[in-house]
JSON list of C-alpha atoms and ligand atoms in Angstrom, two decimals:
[
{"chain": "D", "resi": 1, "resn": "MET", "atom": "CA", "xyz": [19.02, -8.28, 15.33]},
{"chain": "D", "resi": 2, "resn": "SER", "atom": "CA", "xyz": [19.18, -7.34, 11.49]},
{"chain": "D", "resi": 3, "resn": "ARG", "atom": "CA", "xyz": [17.29, -8.39, 8.63]},
{"chain": "D", "resi": 4, "resn": "ALA", "atom": "CA", "xyz": [20.46, -10.66, 7.88]},
{"chain": "D", "resi": 5, "resn": "ASP", "atom": "CA", "xyz": [20.20, -12.93, 10.76]},
{"chain": "D", "resi": 6, "resn": "LEU", "atom": "CA", "xyz": [16.14, -13.42, 10.20]},
{"chain": "D", "resi": 7, "resn": "ALA", "atom": "CA", "xyz": [17.59, -14.19, 6.31]},
{"chain": "D", "resi": 8, "resn": "ARG", "atom": "CA", "xyz": [19.59, -16.96, 8.31]},
{"chain": "D", "resi": 9, "resn": "MET", "atom": "CA", "xyz": [17.28, -18.09, 10.43]},
{"chain": "D", "resi": 10, "resn": "ILE", "atom": "CA", "xyz": [15.14, -18.92, 7.48]},
{"chain": "D", "resi": 11, "resn": "ALA", "atom": "CA", "xyz": [17.61, -19.95, 5.56]},
{"chain": "D", "resi": 12, "resn": "ASP", "atom": "CA", "xyz": [18.05, -22.75, 8.36]},
{"chain": "D", "resi": 13, "resn": "ALA", "atom": "CA", "xyz": [14.43, -23.89, 9.27]},
{"chain": "D", "resi": 14, "resn": "ARG", "atom": "CA", "xyz": [13.30, -26.59, 7.74]},
{"chain": "D", "resi": 15, "resn": "ARG", "atom": "CA", "xyz": [9.30, -25.50, 7.32]},
{"chain": "D", "resi": 16, "resn": "CYS", "atom": "CA", "xyz": [8.23, -22.24, 8.16]},
{"chain": "D", "resi": 17, "resn": "VAL", "atom": "CA", "xyz": [5.03, -20.81, 8.64]},
{"chain": "D", "resi": 18, "resn": "VAL", "atom": "CA", "xyz": [4.26, -16.79, 7.81]},
{"chain": "D", "resi": 19, "resn": "PHE", "atom": "CA", "xyz": [1.55, -14.89, 10.25]},
{"chain": "D", "resi": 20, "resn": "THR", "atom": "CA", "xyz": [0.13, -11.62, 8.33]},
{"chain": "D", "resi": 21, "resn": "GLY", "atom": "CA", "xyz": [-1.89, -8.90, 9.91]},
{"chain": "D", "resi": 22, "resn": "ALA", "atom": "CA", "xyz": [-3.07, -5.53, 8.74]},
{"chain": "D", "resi": 23, "resn": "GLY", "atom": "CA", "xyz": [0.77, -3.92, 9.09]},
{"chain": "D", "resi": 24, "resn": "ILE", "atom": "CA", "xyz": [1.82, -6.37, 5.76]},
{"chain": "D", "resi": 25, "resn": "SER", "atom": "CA", "xyz": [-1.43, -4.43, 3.70]},
{"chain": "D", "resi": 26, "resn": "THR", "atom": "CA", "xyz": [-0.95, -0.94, 5.35]},
{"chain": "D", "resi": 27, "resn": "GLU", "atom": "CA", "xyz": [2.10, -0.24, 3.13]},
{"chain": "D", "resi": 28, "resn": "SER", "atom": "CA", "xyz": [-0.26, -1.43, 0.05]},
{"chain": "D", "resi": 29, "resn": "GLY", "atom": "CA", "xyz": [-2.94, 1.25, 1.55]},
{"chain": "D", "resi": 30, "resn": "ILE", "atom": "CA", "xyz": [-5.89, -0.92, 2.95]},
{"chain": "D", "resi": 31, "resn": "PRO", "atom": "CA", "xyz": [-6.30, 1.12, 6.52]},
{"chain": "D", "resi": 32, "resn": "ASP", "atom": "CA", "xyz": [-5.85, -1.46, 9.54]},
{"chain": "D", "resi": 33, "resn": "PHE", "atom": "CA", "xyz": [-9.56, -2.32, 11.28]},
{"chain": "D", "resi": 34, "resn": "ARG", "atom": "CA", "xyz": [-8.57, -1.76, 14.89]},
{"chain": "D", "resi": 35, "resn": "SER", "atom": "CA", "xyz": [-5.51, 0.77, 14.82]},
{"chain": "D", "resi": 36, "resn": "PRO", "atom": "CA", "xyz": [-6.37, 4.13, 16.46]},
{"chain": "D", "resi": 37, "resn": "GLY", "atom": "CA", "xyz": [-7.49, 6.31, 13.55]},
{"chain": "D", "resi": 38, "resn": "GLY", "atom": "CA", "xyz": [-8.69, 2.56, 11.88]},
{"chain": "D", "resi": 39, "resn": "VAL", "atom": "CA", "xyz": [-11.29, 1.97, 9.69]},
{"chain": "D", "resi": 40, "resn": "TRP", "atom": "CA", "xyz": [-13.34, 1.22, 13.50]},
{"chain": "D", "resi": 41, "resn": "SER", "atom": "CA", "xyz": [-12.45, 4.30, 14.94]},
{"chain": "D", "resi": 42, "resn": "LYS", "atom": "CA", "xyz": [-15.08, 6.14, 11.88]},
{"chain": "D", "resi": 43, "resn": "MET", "atom": "CA", "xyz": [-17.69, 3.82, 11.54]},
{"chain": "D", "resi": 44, "resn": "LYS", "atom": "CA", "xyz": [-19.02, 1.26, 13.96]},
{"chain": "D", "resi": 45, "resn": "PRO", "atom": "CA", "xyz": [-19.17, -2.44, 12.86]},
{"chain": "D", "resi": 46, "resn": "ILE", "atom": "CA", "xyz": [-22.08, -3.91, 11.87]},
{"chain": "D", "resi": 47, "resn": "TYR", "atom": "CA", "xyz": [-22.31, -6.84, 14.05]},
{"chain": "D", "resi": 48, "resn": "PHE", "atom": "CA", "xyz": [-23.30, -10.34, 12.51]},
{"chain": "D", "resi": 49, "resn": "GLN", "atom": "CA", "xyz": [-26.65, -10.61, 14.59]},
{"chain": "D", "resi": 50, "resn": "GLU", "atom": "CA", "xyz": [-27.48, -7.39, 13.25]},
{"chain": "D", "resi": 51, "resn": "PHE", "atom": "CA", "xyz": [-27.41, -8.41, 9.81]},
{"chain": "D", "resi": 52, "resn": "VAL", "atom": "CA", "xyz": [-29.17, -10.78, 9.93]},
{"chain": "D", "resi": 53, "resn": "ALA", "atom": "CA", "xyz": [-32.06, -8.97, 12.07]},
{"chain": "D", "resi": 54, "resn": "ASP", "atom": "CA", "xyz": [-32.16, -6.07, 10.77]},
{"chain": "D", "resi": 55, "resn": "PRO", "atom": "CA", "xyz": [-32.86, -5.40, 6.89]},
{"chain": "D", "resi": 56, "resn": "ALA", "atom": "CA", "xyz": [-31.58, -0.91, 7.73]},
{"chain": "D", "resi": 57, "resn": "LYS", "atom": "CA", "xyz": [-28.18, -2.66, 8.92]},
{"chain": "D", "resi": 58, "resn": "ARG", "atom": "CA", "xyz": [-28.09, -5.16, 6.07]},
{"chain": "D", "resi": 59, "resn": "ARG", "atom": "CA", "xyz": [-28.29, -2.46, 3.47]},
{"chain": "D", "resi": 60, "resn": "GLU", "atom": "CA", "xyz": [-25.75, -0.49, 5.27]},
{"chain": "D", "resi": 61, "resn": "ALA", "atom": "CA", "xyz": [-23.26, -3.14, 5.20]},
{"chain": "D", "resi": 62, "resn": "TRP", "atom": "CA", "xyz": [-23.75, -4.00, 1.56]},
{"chain": "D", "resi": 63, "resn": "GLU", "atom": "CA", "xyz": [-23.25, 0.08, 1.22]},
{"chain": "D", "resi": 64, "resn": "ARG", "atom": "CA", "xyz": [-20.13, -0.08, 2.84]},
{"chain": "D", "resi": 65, "resn": "VAL", "atom": "CA", "xyz": [-19.08, -2.76, 0.30]},
{"chain": "D", "resi": 66, "resn": "PHE", "atom": "CA", "xyz": [-19.86, -1.01, -2.89]},
{"chain": "D", "resi": 67, "resn": "THR", "atom": "CA", "xyz": [-19.02, 2.33, -1.92]},
{"chain": "D", "resi": 68, "resn": "GLY", "atom": "CA", "xyz": [-15.86, 1.49, -0.81]},
{"chain": "D", "resi": 69, "resn": "ARG", "atom": "CA", "xyz": [-16.05, 3.30, 2.15]},
{"chain": "D", "resi": 70, "resn": "ALA", "atom": "CA", "xyz": [-14.23, 0.57, 4.34]},
{"chain": "D", "resi": 71, "resn": "GLY", "atom": "CA", "xyz": [-11.77, 0.74, 2.02]},
{"chain": "D", "resi": 72, "resn": "TRP", "atom": "CA", "xyz": [-10.61, -2.92, 2.54]},
{"chain": "D", "resi": 73, "resn": "THR", "atom": "CA", "xyz": [-10.52, -4.48, -0.88]},
{"chain": "D", "resi": 74, "resn": "GLY", "atom": "CA", "xyz": [-9.47, -3.07, -4.29]},
{"chain": "D", "resi": 75, "resn": "ARG", "atom": "CA", "xyz": [-6.22, -2.41, -3.72]},
{"chain": "D", "resi": 76, "resn": "GLN", "atom": "CA", "xyz": [-2.68, -4.25, -4.82]},
{"chain": "D", "resi": 77, "resn": "PRO", "atom": "CA", "xyz": [-0.37, -6.65, -3.44]},
{"chain": "D", "resi": 78, "resn": "ASN", "atom": "CA", "xyz": [2.89, -4.93, -2.40]},
{"chain": "D", "resi": 79, "resn": "SER", "atom": "CA", "xyz": [6.75, -6.12, -1.79]},
{"chain": "D", "resi": 80, "resn": "GLY", "atom": "CA", "xyz": [6.17, -7.74, 0.97]},
{"chain": "D", "resi": 81, "resn": "HIS", "atom": "CA", "xyz": [3.37, -9.92, -0.09]},
{"chain": "D", "resi": 82, "resn": "PHE", "atom": "CA", "xyz": [5.66, -11.20, -3.25]},
{"chain": "D", "resi": 83, "resn": "ALA", "atom": "CA", "xyz": [8.20, -11.59, -1.03]},
{"chain": "D", "resi": 84, "resn": "VAL", "atom": "CA", "xyz": [6.05, -14.06, 1.15]},
{"chain": "D", "resi": 85, "resn": "ALA", "atom": "CA", "xyz": [5.22, -15.57, -2.29]},
{"chain": "D", "resi": 86, "resn": "ARG", "atom": "CA", "xyz": [8.53, -16.03, -3.34]},
{"chain": "D", "resi": 87, "resn": "LEU", "atom": "CA", "xyz": [8.97, -18.30, -0.31]},
{"chain": "D", "resi": 88, "resn": "VAL", "atom": "CA", "xyz": [6.03, -20.57, -0.77]},
{"chain": "D", "resi": 89, "resn": "GLN", "atom": "CA", "xyz": [7.34, -20.91, -4.02]},
{"chain": "D", "resi": 90, "resn": "GLN", "atom": "CA", "xyz": [10.94, -21.43, -2.71]},
{"chain": "D", "resi": 91, "resn": "GLY", "atom": "CA", "xyz": [9.37, -24.45, -0.29]},
{"chain": "D", "resi": 92, "resn": "LYS", "atom": "CA", "xyz": [10.07, -22.39, 3.09]},
{"chain": "D", "resi": 93, "resn": "VAL", "atom": "CA", "xyz": [7.14, -21.71, 3.86]},
{"chain": "D", "resi": 94, "resn": "ALA", "atom": "CA", "xyz": [4.46, -24.29, 3.81]},
{"chain": "D", "resi": 95, "resn": "ALA", "atom": "CA", "xyz": [1.45, -21.74, 5.25]},
{"chain": "D", "resi": 96, "resn": "VAL", "atom": "CA", "xyz": [0.04, -18.60, 5.16]},
{"chain": "D", "resi": 97, "resn": "ILE", "atom": "CA", "xyz": [-2.13, -17.70, 8.23]},
{"chain": "D", "resi": 98, "resn": "THR", "atom": "CA", "xyz": [-3.51, -14.06, 7.70]},
{"chain": "D", "resi": 99, "resn": "GLN", "atom": "CA", "xyz": [-6.12, -12.06, 9.79]},
{"chain": "D", "resi": 100, "resn": "ASN", "atom": "CA", "xyz": [-6.86, -10.69, 6.47]},
{"chain": "D", "resi": 101, "resn": "VAL", "atom": "CA", "xyz": [-9.96, -9.82, 4.93]},
{"chain": "D", "resi": 102, "resn": "ASP", "atom": "CA", "xyz": [-7.79, -8.28, 1.60]},
{"chain": "D", "resi": 103, "resn": "ASN", "atom": "CA", "xyz": [-7.22, -11.37, -0.64]},
{"chain": "D", "resi": 104, "resn": "LEU", "atom": "CA", "xyz": [-4.09, -10.19, -1.14]},
{"chain": "D", "resi": 105, "resn": "HIS", "atom": "CA", "xyz": [-1.64, -12.81, -0.54]},
{"chain": "D", "resi": 106, "resn": "GLN", "atom": "CA", "xyz": [-3.88, -14.69, -3.46]},
{"chain": "D", "resi": 107, "resn": "ASP", "atom": "CA", "xyz": [-3.17, -12.07, -5.71]},
{"chain": "D", "resi": 108, "resn": "SER", "atom": "CA", "xyz": [0.27, -11.79, -5.19]},
{"chain": "D", "resi": 109, "resn": "GLY", "atom": "CA", "xyz": [0.47, -15.27, -6.26]},
{"chain": "D", "resi": 110, "resn": "VAL", "atom": "CA", "xyz": [0.24, -17.35, -2.71]},
{"chain": "D", "resi": 111, "resn": "PRO", "atom": "CA", "xyz": [-1.97, -20.53, -4.29]},
{"chain": "D", "resi": 112, "resn": "ASP", "atom": "CA", "xyz": [-5.16, -21.08, -2.37]},
{"chain": "D", "resi": 113, "resn": "ASP", "atom": "CA", "xyz": [-4.34, -24.02, -0.47]},
{"chain": "D", "resi": 114, "resn": "ARG", "atom": "CA", "xyz": [-1.36, -22.70, 1.21]},
{"chain": "D", "resi": 115, "resn": "ILE", "atom": "CA", "xyz": [-3.74, -19.85, 2.51]},
{"chain": "D", "resi": 116, "resn": "ILE", "atom": "CA", "xyz": [-5.32, -20.11, 5.87]},
{"chain": "D", "resi": 117, "resn": "GLU", "atom": "CA", "xyz": [-7.73, -16.68, 6.64]},
{"chain": "D", "resi": 118, "resn": "LEU", "atom": "CA", "xyz": [-9.11, -16.76, 10.23]},
{"chain": "D", "resi": 119, "resn": "HIS", "atom": "CA", "xyz": [-11.48, -13.34, 9.36]},
{"chain": "D", "resi": 120, "resn": "GLY", "atom": "CA", "xyz": [-12.80, -14.82, 5.78]},
{"chain": "D", "resi": 121, "resn": "ASN", "atom": "CA", "xyz": [-12.31, -12.33, 3.06]},
{"chain": "D", "resi": 122, "resn": "ALA", "atom": "CA", "xyz": [-13.71, -9.79, 1.36]},
{"chain": "D", "resi": 123, "resn": "SER", "atom": "CA", "xyz": [-13.27, -9.92, -2.36]},
{"chain": "D", "resi": 124, "resn": "TYR", "atom": "CA", "xyz": [-16.29, -12.76, -2.83]},
{"chain": "D", "resi": 125, "resn": "ALA", "atom": "CA", "xyz": [-19.77, -12.87, -0.82]},
{"chain": "D", "resi": 126, "resn": "LYS", "atom": "CA", "xyz": [-21.17, -16.18, 0.14]},
{"chain": "D", "resi": 127, "resn": "CYS", "atom": "CA", "xyz": [-24.33, -17.42, 0.95]},
{"chain": "D", "resi": 128, "resn": "LEU", "atom": "CA", "xyz": [-25.48, -17.67, 4.97]},
{"chain": "D", "resi": 129, "resn": "GLU", "atom": "CA", "xyz": [-27.77, -20.63, 4.23]},
{"chain": "D", "resi": 130, "resn": "CYS", "atom": "CA", "xyz": [-26.04, -22.70, 1.61]},
{"chain": "D", "resi": 131, "resn": "GLY", "atom": "CA", "xyz": [-22.49, -21.41, 1.01]},
{"chain": "D", "resi": 132, "resn": "GLU", "atom": "CA", "xyz": [-22.76, -20.85, -2.56]},
{"chain": "D", "resi": 133, "resn": "ARG", "atom": "CA", "xyz": [-20.20, -17.78, -3.72]},
{"chain": "D", "resi": 134, "resn": "HIS", "atom": "CA", "xyz": [-21.16, -14.57, -4.99]},
{"chain": "D", "resi": 135, "resn": "GLU", "atom": "CA", "xyz": [-18.86, -12.32, -7.26]},
{"chain": "D", "resi": 136, "resn": "LEU", "atom": "CA", "xyz": [-19.26, -8.75, -5.73]},
{"chain": "D", "resi": 137, "resn": "GLU", "atom": "CA", "xyz": [-20.06, -7.25, -9.66]},
{"chain": "D", "resi": 138, "resn": "GLU", "atom": "CA", "xyz": [-22.24, -10.09, -9.89]},
{"chain": "D", "resi": 139, "resn": "LEU", "atom": "CA", "xyz": [-24.56, -8.29, -7.07]},
{"chain": "D", "resi": 140, "resn": "LYS", "atom": "CA", "xyz": [-22.92, -4.76, -7.10]},
{"chain": "D", "resi": 141, "resn": "ASP", "atom": "CA", "xyz": [-25.42, -3.44, -9.78]},
{"chain": "D", "resi": 142, "resn": "SER", "atom": "CA", "xyz": [-28.44, -4.66, -9.14]},
{"chain": "D", "resi": 143, "resn": "PHE", "atom": "CA", "xyz": [-27.92, -3.30, -5.45]},
{"chain": "D", "resi": 144, "resn": "LEU", "atom": "CA", "xyz": [-26.55, 0.36, -6.90]},
{"chain": "D", "resi": 145, "resn": "LYS", "atom": "CA", "xyz": [-29.08, 0.77, -9.28]},
{"chain": "D", "resi": 146, "resn": "ALA", "atom": "CA", "xyz": [-32.61, -0.88, -7.69]},
{"chain": "D", "resi": 147, "resn": "GLY", "atom": "CA", "xyz": [-31.80, -0.54, -4.75]},
{"chain": "D", "resi": 148, "resn": "GLU", "atom": "CA", "xyz": [-31.66, -4.83, -4.42]},
{"chain": "D", "resi": 149, "resn": "ILE", "atom": "CA", "xyz": [-30.30, -6.12, -1.45]},
{"chain": "D", "resi": 150, "resn": "PRO", "atom": "CA", "xyz": [-28.87, -9.19, -2.59]},
{"chain": "D", "resi": 151, "resn": "TYR", "atom": "CA", "xyz": [-30.01, -12.92, -1.65]},
{"chain": "D", "resi": 152, "resn": "CYS", "atom": "CA", "xyz": [-28.63, -16.41, -2.55]},
{"chain": "D", "resi": 153, "resn": "ARG", "atom": "CA", "xyz": [-29.29, -17.18, -6.37]},
{"chain": "D", "resi": 154, "resn": "ARG", "atom": "CA", "xyz": [-29.75, -20.78, -5.67]},
{"chain": "D", "resi": 155, "resn": "CYS", "atom": "CA", "xyz": [-31.70, -21.10, -2.32]},
{"chain": "D", "resi": 156, "resn": "GLY", "atom": "CA", "xyz": [-32.80, -17.31, -1.84]},
{"chain": "D", "resi": 157, "resn": "GLY", "atom": "CA", "xyz": [-31.02, -17.50, 1.57]},
{"chain": "D", "resi": 158, "resn": "LEU", "atom": "CA", "xyz": [-28.66, -14.21, 2.75]},
{"chain": "D", "resi": 159, "resn": "VAL", "atom": "CA", "xyz": [-25.80, -13.33, 1.02]},
{"chain": "D", "resi": 160, "resn": "LYS", "atom": "CA", "xyz": [-23.26, -11.32, 3.37]},
{"chain": "D", "resi": 161, "resn": "THR", "atom": "CA", "xyz": [-19.03, -10.66, 2.62]},
{"chain": "D", "resi": 162, "resn": "ALA", "atom": "CA", "xyz": [-17.04, -13.86, 3.22]},
{"chain": "D", "resi": 163, "resn": "THR", "atom": "CA", "xyz": [-16.02, -12.23, 6.36]},
{"chain": "D", "resi": 164, "resn": "ILE", "atom": "CA", "xyz": [-16.00, -13.16, 9.60]},
{"chain": "D", "resi": 165, "resn": "SER", "atom": "CA", "xyz": [-18.04, -10.21, 11.47]},
{"chain": "D", "resi": 166, "resn": "PHE", "atom": "CA", "xyz": [-18.07, -9.04, 15.00]},
{"chain": "D", "resi": 167, "resn": "GLY", "atom": "CA", "xyz": [-20.17, -11.28, 16.90]},
{"chain": "D", "resi": 168, "resn": "GLN", "atom": "CA", "xyz": [-19.27, -14.14, 14.50]},
{"chain": "D", "resi": 169, "resn": "ALA", "atom": "CA", "xyz": [-17.72, -17.59, 15.91]},
{"chain": "D", "resi": 170, "resn": "MET", "atom": "CA", "xyz": [-14.34, -17.91, 14.59]},
{"chain": "D", "resi": 171, "resn": "PRO", "atom": "CA", "xyz": [-14.29, -20.38, 11.81]},
{"chain": "D", "resi": 172, "resn": "GLU", "atom": "CA", "xyz": [-13.25, -23.71, 12.59]},
{"chain": "D", "resi": 173, "resn": "GLU", "atom": "CA", "xyz": [-11.94, -25.31, 9.74]},
{"chain": "D", "resi": 174, "resn": "PRO", "atom": "CA", "xyz": [-9.56, -22.67, 9.56]},
{"chain": "D", "resi": 175, "resn": "MET", "atom": "CA", "xyz": [-9.04, -22.42, 13.47]},
{"chain": "D", "resi": 176, "resn": "ALA", "atom": "CA", "xyz": [-8.08, -26.18, 13.09]},
{"chain": "D", "resi": 177, "resn": "ARG", "atom": "CA", "xyz": [-5.36, -25.89, 9.80]},
{"chain": "D", "resi": 178, "resn": "ALA", "atom": "CA", "xyz": [-4.12, -22.90, 11.64]},
{"chain": "D", "resi": 179, "resn": "GLU", "atom": "CA", "xyz": [-3.12, -24.41, 14.76]},
{"chain": "D", "resi": 180, "resn": "GLN", "atom": "CA", "xyz": [-2.25, -28.13, 12.50]},
{"chain": "D", "resi": 181, "resn": "GLU", "atom": "CA", "xyz": [-0.01, -25.92, 11.10]},
{"chain": "D", "resi": 182, "resn": "THR", "atom": "CA", "xyz": [1.68, -23.91, 14.10]},
{"chain": "D", "resi": 183, "resn": "LEU", "atom": "CA", "xyz": [2.46, -27.42, 15.79]},
{"chain": "D", "resi": 184, "resn": "SER", "atom": "CA", "xyz": [4.21, -28.62, 12.34]},
{"chain": "D", "resi": 185, "resn": "CYS", "atom": "CA", "xyz": [6.89, -25.44, 11.46]},
{"chain": "D", "resi": 186, "resn": "ASP", "atom": "CA", "xyz": [10.16, -24.81, 13.11]},
{"chain": "D", "resi": 187, "resn": "LEU", "atom": "CA", "xyz": [10.35, -21.47, 12.71]},
{"chain": "D", "resi": 188, "resn": "PHE", "atom": "CA", "xyz": [7.33, -18.97, 12.97]},
{"chain": "D", "resi": 189, "resn": "ILE", "atom": "CA", "xyz": [7.40, -15.61, 10.99]},
{"chain": "D", "resi": 190, "resn": "VAL", "atom": "CA", "xyz": [5.40, -13.20, 12.51]},
{"chain": "D", "resi": 191, "resn": "LEU", "atom": "CA", "xyz": [4.85, -10.26, 9.45]},
{"chain": "D", "resi": 192, "resn": "GLY", "atom": "CA", "xyz": [2.53, -6.61, 10.76]},
{"chain": "D", "resi": 193, "resn": "SER", "atom": "CA", "xyz": [0.56, -8.04, 13.56]},
{"chain": "D", "resi": 194, "resn": "SER", "atom": "CA", "xyz": [0.15, -7.07, 16.75]},
{"chain": "D", "resi": 195, "resn": "LEU", "atom": "CA", "xyz": [-0.65, -9.69, 18.29]},
{"chain": "D", "resi": 196, "resn": "VAL", "atom": "CA", "xyz": [-3.25, -8.27, 20.35]},
{"chain": "D", "resi": 197, "resn": "VAL", "atom": "CA", "xyz": [-6.47, -10.03, 18.72]},
{"chain": "D", "resi": 198, "resn": "PHE", "atom": "CA", "xyz": [-7.06, -13.65, 20.53]},
{"chain": "D", "resi": 199, "resn": "PRO", "atom": "CA", "xyz": [-7.35, -16.25, 20.10]},
{"chain": "D", "resi": 200, "resn": "ALA", "atom": "CA", "xyz": [-5.40, -15.48, 16.74]},
{"chain": "D", "resi": 201, "resn": "ALA", "atom": "CA", "xyz": [-2.11, -14.16, 18.69]},
{"chain": "D", "resi": 202, "resn": "GLY", "atom": "CA", "xyz": [-2.09, -17.24, 20.65]},
{"chain": "D", "resi": 203, "resn": "PHE", "atom": "CA", "xyz": [-0.59, -19.01, 17.43]},
{"chain": "D", "resi": 204, "resn": "PRO", "atom": "CA", "xyz": [3.08, -17.44, 18.06]},
{"chain": "D", "resi": 205, "resn": "LEU", "atom": "CA", "xyz": [3.09, -18.73, 21.72]},
{"chain": "D", "resi": 206, "resn": "MET", "atom": "CA", "xyz": [1.83, -22.32, 20.21]},
{"chain": "D", "resi": 207, "resn": "ALA", "atom": "CA", "xyz": [4.79, -22.57, 18.26]},
{"chain": "D", "resi": 208, "resn": "LYS", "atom": "CA", "xyz": [7.18, -21.64, 20.87]},
{"chain": "D", "resi": 209, "resn": "ARG", "atom": "CA", "xyz": [5.85, -23.85, 22.83]},
{"chain": "D", "resi": 210, "resn": "ASN", "atom": "CA", "xyz": [6.13, -26.74, 20.65]},
{"chain": "D", "resi": 211, "resn": "GLY", "atom": "CA", "xyz": [10.04, -25.69, 19.86]},
{"chain": "D", "resi": 212, "resn": "ALA", "atom": "CA", "xyz": [9.26, -23.64, 16.99]},
{"chain": "D", "resi": 213, "resn": "ALA", "atom": "CA", "xyz": [11.83, -20.34, 16.34]},
{"chain": "D", "resi": 214, "resn": "LEU", "atom": "CA", "xyz": [9.71, -17.50, 17.14]},
{"chain": "D", "resi": 215, "resn": "ALA", "atom": "CA", "xyz": [10.51, -14.16, 14.54]},
{"chain": "D", "resi": 216, "resn": "ILE", "atom": "CA", "xyz": [8.39, -10.65, 14.75]},
{"chain": "D", "resi": 217, "resn": "VAL", "atom": "CA", "xyz": [8.85, -8.11, 12.12]},
{"chain": "D", "resi": 218, "resn": "ASN", "atom": "CA", "xyz": [6.35, -5.33, 12.71]},
{"chain": "D", "resi": 219, "resn": "ARG", "atom": "CA", "xyz": [6.80, -1.94, 13.03]},
{"chain": "D", "resi": 220, "resn": "GLU", "atom": "CA", "xyz": [5.54, -1.03, 16.87]},
{"chain": "D", "resi": 221, "resn": "PRO", "atom": "CA", "xyz": [6.53, -3.25, 20.11]},
{"chain": "D", "resi": 222, "resn": "THR", "atom": "CA", "xyz": [4.34, -6.36, 20.62]},
{"chain": "D", "resi": 223, "resn": "GLU", "atom": "CA", "xyz": [3.19, -7.87, 23.60]},
{"chain": "D", "resi": 224, "resn": "MET", "atom": "CA", "xyz": [5.08, -11.33, 22.60]},
{"chain": "D", "resi": 225, "resn": "ASP", "atom": "CA", "xyz": [8.31, -9.35, 21.26]},
{"chain": "D", "resi": 226, "resn": "PRO", "atom": "CA", "xyz": [9.97, -10.84, 24.96]},
{"chain": "D", "resi": 227, "resn": "TYR", "atom": "CA", "xyz": [8.97, -14.54, 23.92]},
{"chain": "D", "resi": 228, "resn": "ALA", "atom": "CA", "xyz": [10.53, -13.97, 19.87]},
{"chain": "D", "resi": 229, "resn": "ASP", "atom": "CA", "xyz": [14.23, -15.00, 19.24]},
{"chain": "D", "resi": 230, "resn": "LEU", "atom": "CA", "xyz": [14.22, -12.04, 16.75]},
{"chain": "D", "resi": 231, "resn": "VAL", "atom": "CA", "xyz": [12.93, -9.18, 17.17]},
{"chain": "D", "resi": 232, "resn": "LEU", "atom": "CA", "xyz": [12.85, -6.45, 13.50]},
{"chain": "D", "resi": 233, "resn": "HIS", "atom": "CA", "xyz": [10.73, -2.77, 13.84]},
{"chain": "D", "resi": 234, "resn": "ASP", "atom": "CA", "xyz": [10.70, -2.60, 10.91]},
{"chain": "D", "resi": 235, "resn": "GLU", "atom": "CA", "xyz": [8.94, -1.96, 7.78]},
{"chain": "D", "resi": 236, "resn": "ILE", "atom": "CA", "xyz": [7.88, -5.13, 5.82]},
{"chain": "D", "resi": 237, "resn": "GLY", "atom": "CA", "xyz": [8.06, -4.85, 2.44]},
{"chain": "D", "resi": 238, "resn": "PRO", "atom": "CA", "xyz": [11.69, -3.03, 2.51]},
{"chain": "D", "resi": 239, "resn": "ALA", "atom": "CA", "xyz": [12.93, -6.23, 5.26]},
{"chain": "D", "resi": 240, "resn": "LEU", "atom": "CA", "xyz": [11.39, -8.65, 3.62]},
{"chain": "D", "resi": 241, "resn": "SER", "atom": "CA", "xyz": [12.67, -8.04, -0.02]},
{"chain": "D", "resi": 242, "resn": "ALA", "atom": "CA", "xyz": [16.39, -7.56, 1.78]},
{"chain": "D", "resi": 243, "resn": "VAL", "atom": "CA", "xyz": [15.57, -10.87, 3.40]},
{"chain": "D", "resi": 244, "resn": "VAL", "atom": "CA", "xyz": [14.11, -12.41, 0.12]},
{"chain": "D", "resi": 245, "resn": "PRO", "atom": "CA", "xyz": [15.46, -11.14, -2.99]},
{"chain": "D", "resi": 246, "resn": "ALA", "atom": "CA", "xyz": [13.30, -11.44, -6.07]},
{"chain": "D", "resi": 247, "resn": "ASN", "atom": "CA", "xyz": [15.69, -12.64, -8.50]},
{"chain": "Q", "resi": 29, "resn": "ZN", "atom": "ZN1", "xyz": [-28.19, -20.44, -0.69]}
]
């Protein structure tokens, strides 16, 4: 199977959904969390319950954010993200479901309302009590200069990056939207996910069982390859640039 086969599948599809994982963003220099040598092999995740209960853990979490140790954000979208943005713009892709927290789909020009973030977003913070959004830039100075752990400007509650941490439930609204989009597409395209983490990994099979075609583009084989109609073991950026050329 080739890039041309993927181009043909997309041309024939009425409504596509794109599902992205770490593999699309490693090409932008964002580390993979779970792979050997990835973020979680170098530092222990801070569980949600630890963050809430322990000021020292909160301090450590914010240190990771503001010193860039986690490396979750601060990179530029690559040709893979831009190819996805073109498919959205052309009306081919109705939704981009992502496991990534790096904001690179937004940065590549995909409208907010087309992006479904299963694990939240690390490029801003939210109050755990009232949901008020806080920009990291606003919190950075007082943390780095005065050592102040951020609290909500509106209600005084705890503020945390808008990611879904270990120990935190999957967000209901994005999960419901992702399911709805998965069941409404006739082509489900996986880009750069090893498809091992459930429940997210359930979406490709859900699409398949519902009658959609399944295409997987990933450097390594995935557990879902046997169920796919098309599998490309390829770099995302170069492959997608060839499939969806820029005008
Ligand atoms: Zn608040």
